[in-house]
XYZ file of C-alpha atoms in Angstrom:
547
model
C -0.006 0.015 0.022
C 2.838 2.415 0.861
C 4.377 1.906 -2.590
C 1.132 2.993 -4.450
C 1.781 6.462 -5.822
C -1.291 8.305 -7.121
C 0.463 11.603 -7.876
C 1.091 10.865 -11.643
C -2.566 9.763 -12.039
C -3.792 12.845 -10.286
C -1.636 15.080 -12.416
C -2.544 13.440 -15.722
C -6.289 13.436 -14.950
C -6.298 17.039 -13.855
C -4.667 18.050 -17.123
C -7.254 16.135 -19.077
C -10.134 17.825 -17.214
C -8.677 21.221 -18.141
C -8.255 19.940 -21.709
C -11.842 18.957 -22.139
C -13.492 22.102 -20.682
C -13.484 25.827 -21.250
C -13.320 27.852 -18.008
C -11.185 30.227 -16.122
C -11.175 28.043 -13.026
C -7.876 26.121 -12.818
C -9.093 23.865 -9.951
C -9.990 20.441 -11.526
C -12.270 19.550 -8.644
C -14.633 22.545 -9.107
C -14.025 23.358 -12.783
C -17.263 23.575 -14.784
C -17.468 25.963 -17.766
C -18.564 24.723 -21.181
C -17.598 21.342 -22.538
C -15.362 21.134 -25.601
C -17.285 18.814 -27.888
C -14.442 17.780 -30.196
C -12.168 16.907 -27.391
C -14.932 15.016 -25.573
C -15.239 12.856 -28.660
C -11.519 12.389 -28.815
C -11.482 11.160 -25.223
C -14.181 8.651 -26.070
C -12.397 7.380 -29.215
C -9.263 6.955 -27.099
C -11.401 4.954 -24.416
C -10.407 7.405 -21.798
C -13.775 6.961 -20.113
C -13.076 3.209 -19.830
C -9.621 3.886 -18.385
C -10.930 6.356 -15.838
C -13.496 3.951 -14.462
C -10.976 1.128 -14.551
C -8.461 3.404 -12.619
C -11.125 3.620 -9.887
C -11.916 -0.047 -9.787
C -8.345 -1.405 -10.027
C -7.044 -0.254 -6.525
C -10.299 -1.512 -4.868
C -9.779 -5.011 -6.294
C -6.238 -5.571 -5.021
C -4.754 -3.248 -2.439
C -7.544 -0.973 -1.017
C -11.023 -1.613 0.283
C -14.280 0.185 -0.585
C -14.704 1.114 3.051
C -11.675 3.471 2.729
C -13.827 5.596 0.369
C -16.675 5.916 2.894
C -17.342 9.650 3.520
C -15.646 10.889 6.609
C -14.297 14.218 7.850
C -10.809 13.478 6.545
C -11.501 11.221 3.527
C -11.199 14.066 1.019
C -7.527 14.458 1.881
C -6.462 10.866 1.155
C -4.588 10.272 -2.100
C -6.968 7.391 -2.966
C -10.100 9.584 -2.736
C -8.507 12.396 -4.640
C -7.492 10.102 -7.508
C -10.883 8.341 -7.665
C -12.810 11.612 -7.500
C -10.704 13.157 -10.375
C -11.213 10.033 -12.498
C -14.980 10.241 -11.953
C -14.983 13.935 -12.799
C -13.186 13.220 -16.036
C -15.802 10.714 -17.033
C -18.488 13.297 -16.138
C -16.931 16.036 -18.222
C -16.529 13.673 -21.207
C -20.339 12.987 -21.126
C -21.703 16.451 -20.603
C -24.035 17.550 -23.414
C -22.492 14.887 -25.773
C -25.031 12.448 -27.135
C -22.485 10.196 -28.876
C -20.479 9.713 -25.729
C -23.648 9.046 -23.693
C -24.810 6.355 -26.161
C -21.380 4.721 -25.975
C -21.315 4.826 -22.196
C -24.705 3.144 -21.460
C -22.793 -0.028 -20.574
C -21.181 1.797 -17.612
C -24.532 2.362 -15.842
C -24.340 -0.825 -13.589
C -20.821 -0.015 -12.632
C -21.613 3.613 -11.767
C -24.582 2.460 -9.700
C -22.296 0.213 -7.687
C -20.132 3.207 -6.879
C -22.953 5.467 -5.569
C -22.543 6.540 -1.994
C -18.716 6.150 -1.944
C -18.138 10.005 -1.885
C -16.300 10.145 -5.291
C -19.045 11.999 -7.262
C -20.442 8.963 -9.014
C -23.980 10.436 -8.829
C -22.867 13.438 -10.875
C -21.483 11.123 -13.586
C -24.498 8.920 -13.598
C -26.694 11.997 -13.895
C -24.926 12.943 -17.053
C -25.623 9.536 -18.532
C -29.365 10.058 -17.997
C -29.711 13.751 -18.880
C -31.561 14.124 -22.212
C -30.708 10.481 -22.979
C -34.098 9.078 -24.154
C -32.841 5.503 -24.704
C -31.632 5.194 -21.131
C -34.525 7.086 -19.565
C -37.029 4.677 -21.066
C -35.188 1.779 -19.509
C -35.621 3.093 -15.907
C -37.581 0.797 -13.639
C -38.927 0.972 -10.069
C -35.797 -0.668 -8.716
C -33.601 2.033 -9.997
C -35.757 4.827 -8.445
C -35.892 3.031 -5.127
C -32.077 2.667 -5.247
C -31.628 6.420 -5.715
C -34.123 7.146 -2.966
C -32.291 4.770 -0.654
C -29.166 6.894 -1.177
C -30.963 9.877 0.313
C -31.821 7.773 3.390
C -28.477 6.064 3.837
C -25.843 8.426 2.326
C -27.258 11.741 3.334
C -29.579 14.427 2.057
C -27.476 15.728 -0.730
C -28.631 17.877 -3.648
C -26.811 15.692 -6.172
C -29.112 12.717 -5.476
C -32.125 14.848 -6.106
C -30.503 16.162 -9.268
C -30.211 12.553 -10.451
C -33.933 12.034 -9.800
C -34.699 15.267 -11.724
C -32.759 13.991 -14.722
C -35.086 10.895 -14.796
C -38.247 13.032 -15.191
C -37.639 14.794 -18.565
C -35.759 14.597 -21.743
C -35.025 17.671 -23.829
C -37.768 19.613 -21.958
C -40.330 16.863 -22.621
C -41.769 15.103 -19.610
C -41.245 11.328 -19.097
C -44.514 10.735 -17.295
C -43.940 7.141 -16.152
C -40.627 8.247 -14.486
C -42.362 11.161 -12.909
C -44.944 8.819 -11.396
C -42.173 6.535 -10.112
C -40.222 9.310 -8.452
C -43.331 10.945 -6.974
C -44.533 7.633 -5.558
C -41.156 6.503 -4.206
C -40.063 9.704 -2.649
C -42.956 12.255 -2.219
C -45.608 9.783 -1.315
C -43.738 6.882 0.398
C -40.765 8.713 1.965
C -41.802 12.304 2.576
C -39.580 12.350 5.766
C -36.595 12.724 3.348
C -37.887 16.153 2.209
C -38.238 19.365 4.169
C -41.724 20.746 4.768
C -42.627 24.241 3.967
C -45.688 26.178 5.305
C -47.099 29.585 5.966
C -47.330 30.892 9.522
C -50.085 33.106 10.964
C -50.449 36.629 9.564
C -48.038 39.227 10.864
C -48.933 42.182 13.072
C -51.481 44.558 11.694
C -52.353 42.137 8.888
C -48.799 41.821 7.704
C -47.468 39.029 5.474
C -47.294 35.601 7.203
C -43.892 34.103 7.834
C -42.508 31.275 5.729
C -41.753 28.304 7.913
C -39.598 25.235 7.398
C -39.602 21.995 9.341
C -38.507 18.439 8.972
C -37.666 15.117 10.616
C -35.044 15.505 13.371
C -33.608 12.143 12.231
C -32.778 13.256 8.754
C -32.533 17.022 9.257
C -30.792 17.691 12.597
C -31.139 21.467 12.311
C -34.920 21.235 11.891
C -37.869 20.110 14.118
C -41.370 18.936 13.362
C -42.754 20.463 16.472
C -41.001 23.833 16.321
C -40.830 25.073 12.625
C -38.090 27.634 11.823
C -38.407 30.865 9.886
C -37.145 30.041 6.401
C -34.948 33.069 5.718
C -33.352 32.911 9.232
C -32.695 29.151 8.821
C -31.098 29.623 5.433
C -28.832 32.251 6.839
C -27.318 29.830 9.338
C -27.626 26.553 7.451
C -24.821 24.694 5.742
C -24.342 25.362 2.013
C -25.451 21.678 1.340
C -28.602 22.122 3.154
C -29.531 25.298 1.210
C -28.678 23.423 -2.006
C -30.890 20.482 -0.917
C -33.890 22.862 -0.347
C -33.388 24.437 -3.688
C -33.058 20.995 -5.392
C -36.326 19.928 -3.654
C -38.219 22.732 -5.235
C -36.640 21.974 -8.611
C -37.752 18.359 -8.226
C -41.305 19.510 -7.573
C -41.241 21.530 -10.850
C -39.800 18.509 -12.749
C -42.486 16.201 -11.374
C -45.170 18.607 -12.555
C -43.733 19.426 -15.997
C -45.945 18.480 -18.892
C -49.270 18.806 -17.036
C -48.881 15.613 -15.013
C -52.358 15.371 -13.504
C -51.522 12.322 -11.467
C -48.832 14.132 -9.540
C -50.537 17.466 -9.406
C -52.658 16.971 -6.269
C -49.870 15.306 -4.337
C -47.569 18.293 -5.050
C -50.210 20.936 -4.443
C -50.712 19.458 -0.961
C -46.989 19.940 -0.211
C -46.575 23.383 -1.760
C -49.797 25.246 -2.009
C -49.991 28.332 -4.318
C -50.120 31.020 -1.484
C -46.875 29.580 -0.011
C -45.051 29.642 -3.317
C -46.262 33.128 -4.114
C -44.917 34.349 -0.717
C -41.535 32.670 -1.377
C -41.245 34.171 -4.878
C -42.105 37.703 -3.773
C -40.200 37.712 -0.413
C -37.861 40.655 -0.217
C -35.723 39.022 2.401
C -35.141 35.965 0.282
C -34.414 38.103 -2.734
C -31.683 39.887 -0.882
C -29.927 36.804 0.464
C -31.218 33.598 -1.208
C -32.468 34.497 -4.653
C -31.886 30.936 -5.993
C -34.667 29.638 -3.706
C -37.058 32.242 -5.169
C -36.075 31.185 -8.681
C -36.767 27.557 -7.918
C -40.235 28.471 -6.405
C -41.087 30.487 -9.531
C -40.512 27.360 -11.594
C -42.827 25.375 -9.394
C -45.560 28.021 -9.843
C -45.173 27.872 -13.618
C -45.269 24.115 -13.905
C -47.773 23.248 -11.104
C -50.300 26.125 -11.188
C -50.052 28.118 -14.472
C -49.195 25.518 -17.200
C -51.897 23.127 -16.136
C -55.375 21.983 -17.091
C -57.832 23.500 -17.805
C -55.618 26.454 -18.962
C -55.351 26.601 -22.720
C -53.715 28.722 -25.428
C -55.664 31.951 -25.409
C -53.244 34.362 -27.025
C -54.090 33.701 -30.621
C -55.837 35.447 -33.443
C -59.464 34.328 -33.495
C -60.867 34.525 -37.110
C -64.493 33.630 -36.190
C -66.445 36.180 -34.111
C -70.063 36.357 -32.728
C -71.926 39.292 -34.113
C -73.335 40.325 -30.729
C -69.908 40.180 -29.056
C -68.124 42.605 -31.407
C -68.595 45.783 -29.420
C -68.031 44.248 -25.937
C -64.865 42.596 -27.194
C -63.440 45.938 -28.383
C -64.406 47.675 -25.118
C -62.958 45.014 -22.891
C -59.386 45.240 -24.185
C -59.082 41.467 -23.704
C -58.528 38.609 -26.132
C -61.666 37.608 -28.008
C -61.160 33.997 -26.888
C -61.883 35.004 -23.269
C -65.433 36.120 -24.283
C -66.397 32.803 -25.728
C -64.523 30.310 -23.617
C -66.583 27.826 -21.570
C -63.601 26.836 -19.337
C -64.224 27.267 -15.637
C -61.184 29.421 -14.820
C -60.685 32.049 -12.093
C -59.162 34.831 -14.235
C -58.227 36.860 -11.141
C -56.336 34.156 -9.318
C -52.923 35.251 -10.486
C -53.428 39.028 -10.084
C -50.818 39.320 -7.311
C -48.403 37.120 -9.217
C -48.906 39.218 -12.405
C -48.224 42.451 -10.454
C -44.983 41.073 -9.045
C -43.743 39.589 -12.309
C -44.448 42.758 -14.343
C -42.958 44.974 -11.647
C -39.760 42.787 -11.343
C -39.170 42.661 -15.102
C -39.671 46.425 -15.465
C -36.628 47.013 -13.300
C -34.269 45.617 -15.916
C -33.276 47.204 -19.225
C -29.851 45.624 -19.304
C -28.166 42.464 -17.900
C -24.781 41.869 -16.379
C -23.266 38.371 -17.044
C -21.573 38.458 -13.636
C -24.945 38.548 -11.823
C -25.758 34.882 -12.524
C -28.438 34.306 -9.866
C -30.234 37.575 -10.778
C -30.198 36.597 -14.485
C -31.633 33.206 -13.699
C -34.425 34.852 -11.779
C -35.230 37.139 -14.744
C -35.249 34.124 -17.015
C -37.657 32.220 -14.860
C -39.990 35.168 -14.530
C -39.873 35.731 -18.314
C -40.952 32.096 -18.767
C -43.754 32.676 -16.232
C -44.811 35.839 -18.050
C -44.927 33.956 -21.311
C -47.115 31.238 -19.833
C -49.438 33.817 -18.153
C -49.758 35.619 -21.453
C -50.440 32.471 -23.449
C -53.177 31.368 -21.002
C -55.029 34.717 -21.338
C -54.332 36.020 -17.838
C -52.961 39.339 -19.070
C -54.824 42.223 -20.757
C -53.460 44.853 -23.148
C -53.582 47.537 -20.476
C -51.412 45.466 -18.134
C -48.802 44.587 -20.801
C -48.466 47.993 -22.560
C -46.534 49.742 -19.706
C -43.883 47.035 -19.522
C -43.393 46.549 -23.278
C -40.745 49.236 -23.716
C -38.696 47.561 -20.981
C -39.053 44.240 -22.696
C -37.776 45.716 -25.927
C -34.836 47.320 -24.190
C -34.006 44.060 -22.383
C -34.078 42.289 -25.792
C -31.781 44.906 -27.374
C -28.794 43.745 -25.407
C -26.310 46.251 -26.713
C -25.751 47.723 -23.233
C -25.418 44.236 -21.605
C -22.112 43.527 -19.809
C -20.964 40.147 -21.048
C -17.190 40.128 -20.482
C -16.867 40.810 -16.822
C -15.532 44.344 -17.270
C -17.475 47.459 -16.411
C -16.172 49.280 -19.488
C -17.640 46.648 -21.862
C -14.378 45.672 -23.461
C -16.053 43.353 -26.042
C -18.523 45.981 -27.286
C -17.173 46.038 -30.877
C -15.821 42.507 -30.981
C -17.323 39.345 -32.416
C -16.223 37.632 -29.184
C -19.058 39.415 -27.550
C -21.438 36.893 -28.936
C -19.539 33.760 -27.976
C -21.033 31.608 -25.173
C -19.112 31.760 -21.932
C -19.760 30.073 -18.633
C -17.212 30.484 -15.899
C -17.218 30.811 -12.145
C -17.538 34.573 -12.544
C -20.037 35.011 -15.418
C -22.565 33.189 -17.529
C -23.684 34.538 -20.920
C -25.887 31.522 -21.784
C -28.527 32.570 -19.268
C -28.643 35.989 -20.966
C -29.164 34.331 -24.318
C -31.913 32.253 -22.868
C -33.541 35.423 -21.658
C -33.413 36.822 -25.204
C -35.069 33.678 -26.665
C -37.794 33.803 -24.049
C -38.388 37.441 -24.844
C -38.772 36.645 -28.520
C -41.364 34.077 -27.766
C -43.185 36.481 -25.540
C -43.163 39.274 -28.087
C -44.419 36.852 -30.714
C -47.411 36.181 -28.474
C -47.864 39.858 -27.937
C -48.038 40.359 -31.710
C -50.840 37.775 -31.984
C -52.590 39.491 -29.067
C -52.186 42.863 -30.687
C -53.690 41.695 -34.006
C -56.608 40.062 -32.260
C -57.403 43.227 -30.355
C -57.165 45.380 -33.387
C -59.416 43.096 -35.397
C -61.886 43.578 -32.462
C -61.706 47.276 -32.931
C -62.143 47.007 -36.655
C -65.158 44.780 -36.436
C -66.679 46.877 -33.677
C -66.497 49.950 -35.741
C -68.179 48.215 -38.560
C -70.936 46.997 -36.234
C -71.399 50.549 -34.973
C -71.647 51.985 -38.464
C -73.972 49.120 -39.523
C -76.320 49.841 -36.605
C -76.277 53.541 -37.542
C -77.392 52.779 -41.116
C -74.150 53.802 -42.825
C -74.199 50.620 -44.861
C -77.822 50.737 -46.093
C -78.442 50.057 -49.775
C -79.572 52.636 -52.330
C -78.041 55.702 -50.719
C -75.099 56.964 -52.785
C -74.462 59.668 -50.213
C -73.200 57.058 -47.811
C -70.533 55.706 -50.110
C -67.856 58.085 -48.707
C -68.635 56.887 -45.220
C -68.232 53.239 -46.300
C -64.925 54.033 -47.986
C -63.876 55.870 -44.908
C -64.414 52.752 -42.832
C -62.034 50.826 -45.146
C -59.319 53.372 -45.280
C -59.764 55.258 -41.974
C -58.687 52.313 -39.913
C -55.123 52.356 -41.207
C -53.874 53.807 -37.953
C -55.708 51.147 -35.899
C -54.305 48.274 -37.850
C -50.831 49.741 -38.237
C -50.636 49.166 -41.975
C -51.303 50.813 -45.320
C -54.499 51.364 -47.144
C -53.608 48.537 -49.457
C -52.961 46.256 -46.540
C -56.338 47.135 -45.061
C -58.048 46.367 -48.396
C -56.240 43.054 -48.492
C -57.305 42.240 -45.000
C -60.890 42.980 -45.771
C -60.820 40.496 -48.594
C -58.891 37.857 -46.677
C -60.081 34.590 -45.241
C -60.195 36.141 -41.804
C -63.173 38.303 -42.526
C -64.634 35.723 -44.822
C -64.840 33.215 -41.937
C -66.017 35.992 -39.654
C -69.172 36.778 -41.642
C -69.796 34.199 -44.444
C -71.287 31.764 -42.080
C -74.230 34.132 -41.360
C -75.179 34.373 -45.016
C -75.982 38.082 -44.443
C -75.050 41.218 -46.396
C -72.173 42.226 -44.094
C -69.518 40.278 -45.971
C -70.765 41.538 -49.362
C -70.471 45.157 -48.173
C -67.002 44.604 -46.984
C -66.013 43.211 -50.404
C -67.435 46.378 -52.007
C -65.252 48.528 -49.804
C -62.142 46.512 -50.466
C -62.763 46.623 -54.239
C -63.385 50.391 -54.275
C -60.553 52.374 -55.758
C -58.511 54.596 -53.454
C -59.382 58.331 -53.573
């Protein structure tokens, strides 16, 4: 044993970790950054993943024992643990975001499972095998989920084990429902003692906001108590970083279990995290100041569990068929025409407080700083929440209009700081648009914000067109009721032509565009079904020559 020298292995693996990643962090144990795809493939072709896992297994077969890897206060300092951890990290970096390497590494899953709980980051590597790997995710069975849940019970409440369960629940943003059911049953339903409990306390003095309380089993969470809940923000201030990460991962797991409108899990999750509790966490000023990541995770739960759910449907769309009696009310309401005809039983005022917070928070930002990673993640999650609220019809034009200039300024991005320097050193360089993720900054989150803004503005365009069509048709209804479209009165022809060309400002186009719209399938479907004279009169206006 004394003749085993791990120094050369540690040195070589450390250099390969730096070789396969792009980051400004020289520490191979904490280095993340972005993976280098070509070099990842090179490692796989040279069978470096095989060698890394063999380098872990070889000492344990002959000289050392697995018990020497058991997590202890001093085990991180032993040469054996350092070498095994670095080899596992090399395998993880070779798999990150690389589908070819993941497909080639499916044979390592049993071996990685046997190394779970040894304190050498095997869970992180196994997570990368499952992330967005549909072939492997469809092979998950109950025994695998129970194995991962048992790690939480036996090896400790660590965020990496919850992250592994999260990876089982979705692939490329698409929910894997049977895995969601397995995880929810095995952990949330059958082992709730492994998760912290959140609740709202009584209202504060003079009707103030209630306190957010956290509690848990004393066996699995020594710093918590079932009988005496602690105030959340105060507990987070004094908790260990791993405990804070575990709470955040718990909320992220709830969001993953609800993704894709999973009705089977919805009620179970709603009982654990009711909407008023999540709203209080998302909008808490104290948590924003010191633990913004928890607020971000809670916002994701609100979106997946309460907004993007049944019976909410896509309402922000251009409706081409209108009811004659609803034309004037639709124009006066300033709301989407779909809301006037829907038969869905929805409380349209339920998210008023949430809307006010989201719109108020987003209005504060016209630029982004890549160094403020947690802040940018919160903005991204709120933009996704805003998009979902808008798509489901919970926002009216009057609510969106004040924040629209800020959304456009945030999309602009020319004043964003993306290089870590206050003077914007990359302002005129193509390097400004290169993705960078280091320990100090992350530009990928900013790009995700821009993409989410584009989707939101696209919905706003549909909403704007629907509202302007309502104004157009309401004006036609008003003039029709006033007799401006009666037959046999040549004196009324200018009024009819004025209707066709006078709404240019309302529709934001040219007179030619208005004429084209009046002869389009949109108005044809709006009036042809009634068989009345309205559509014929509109055709006359569209065909009339411009003055």
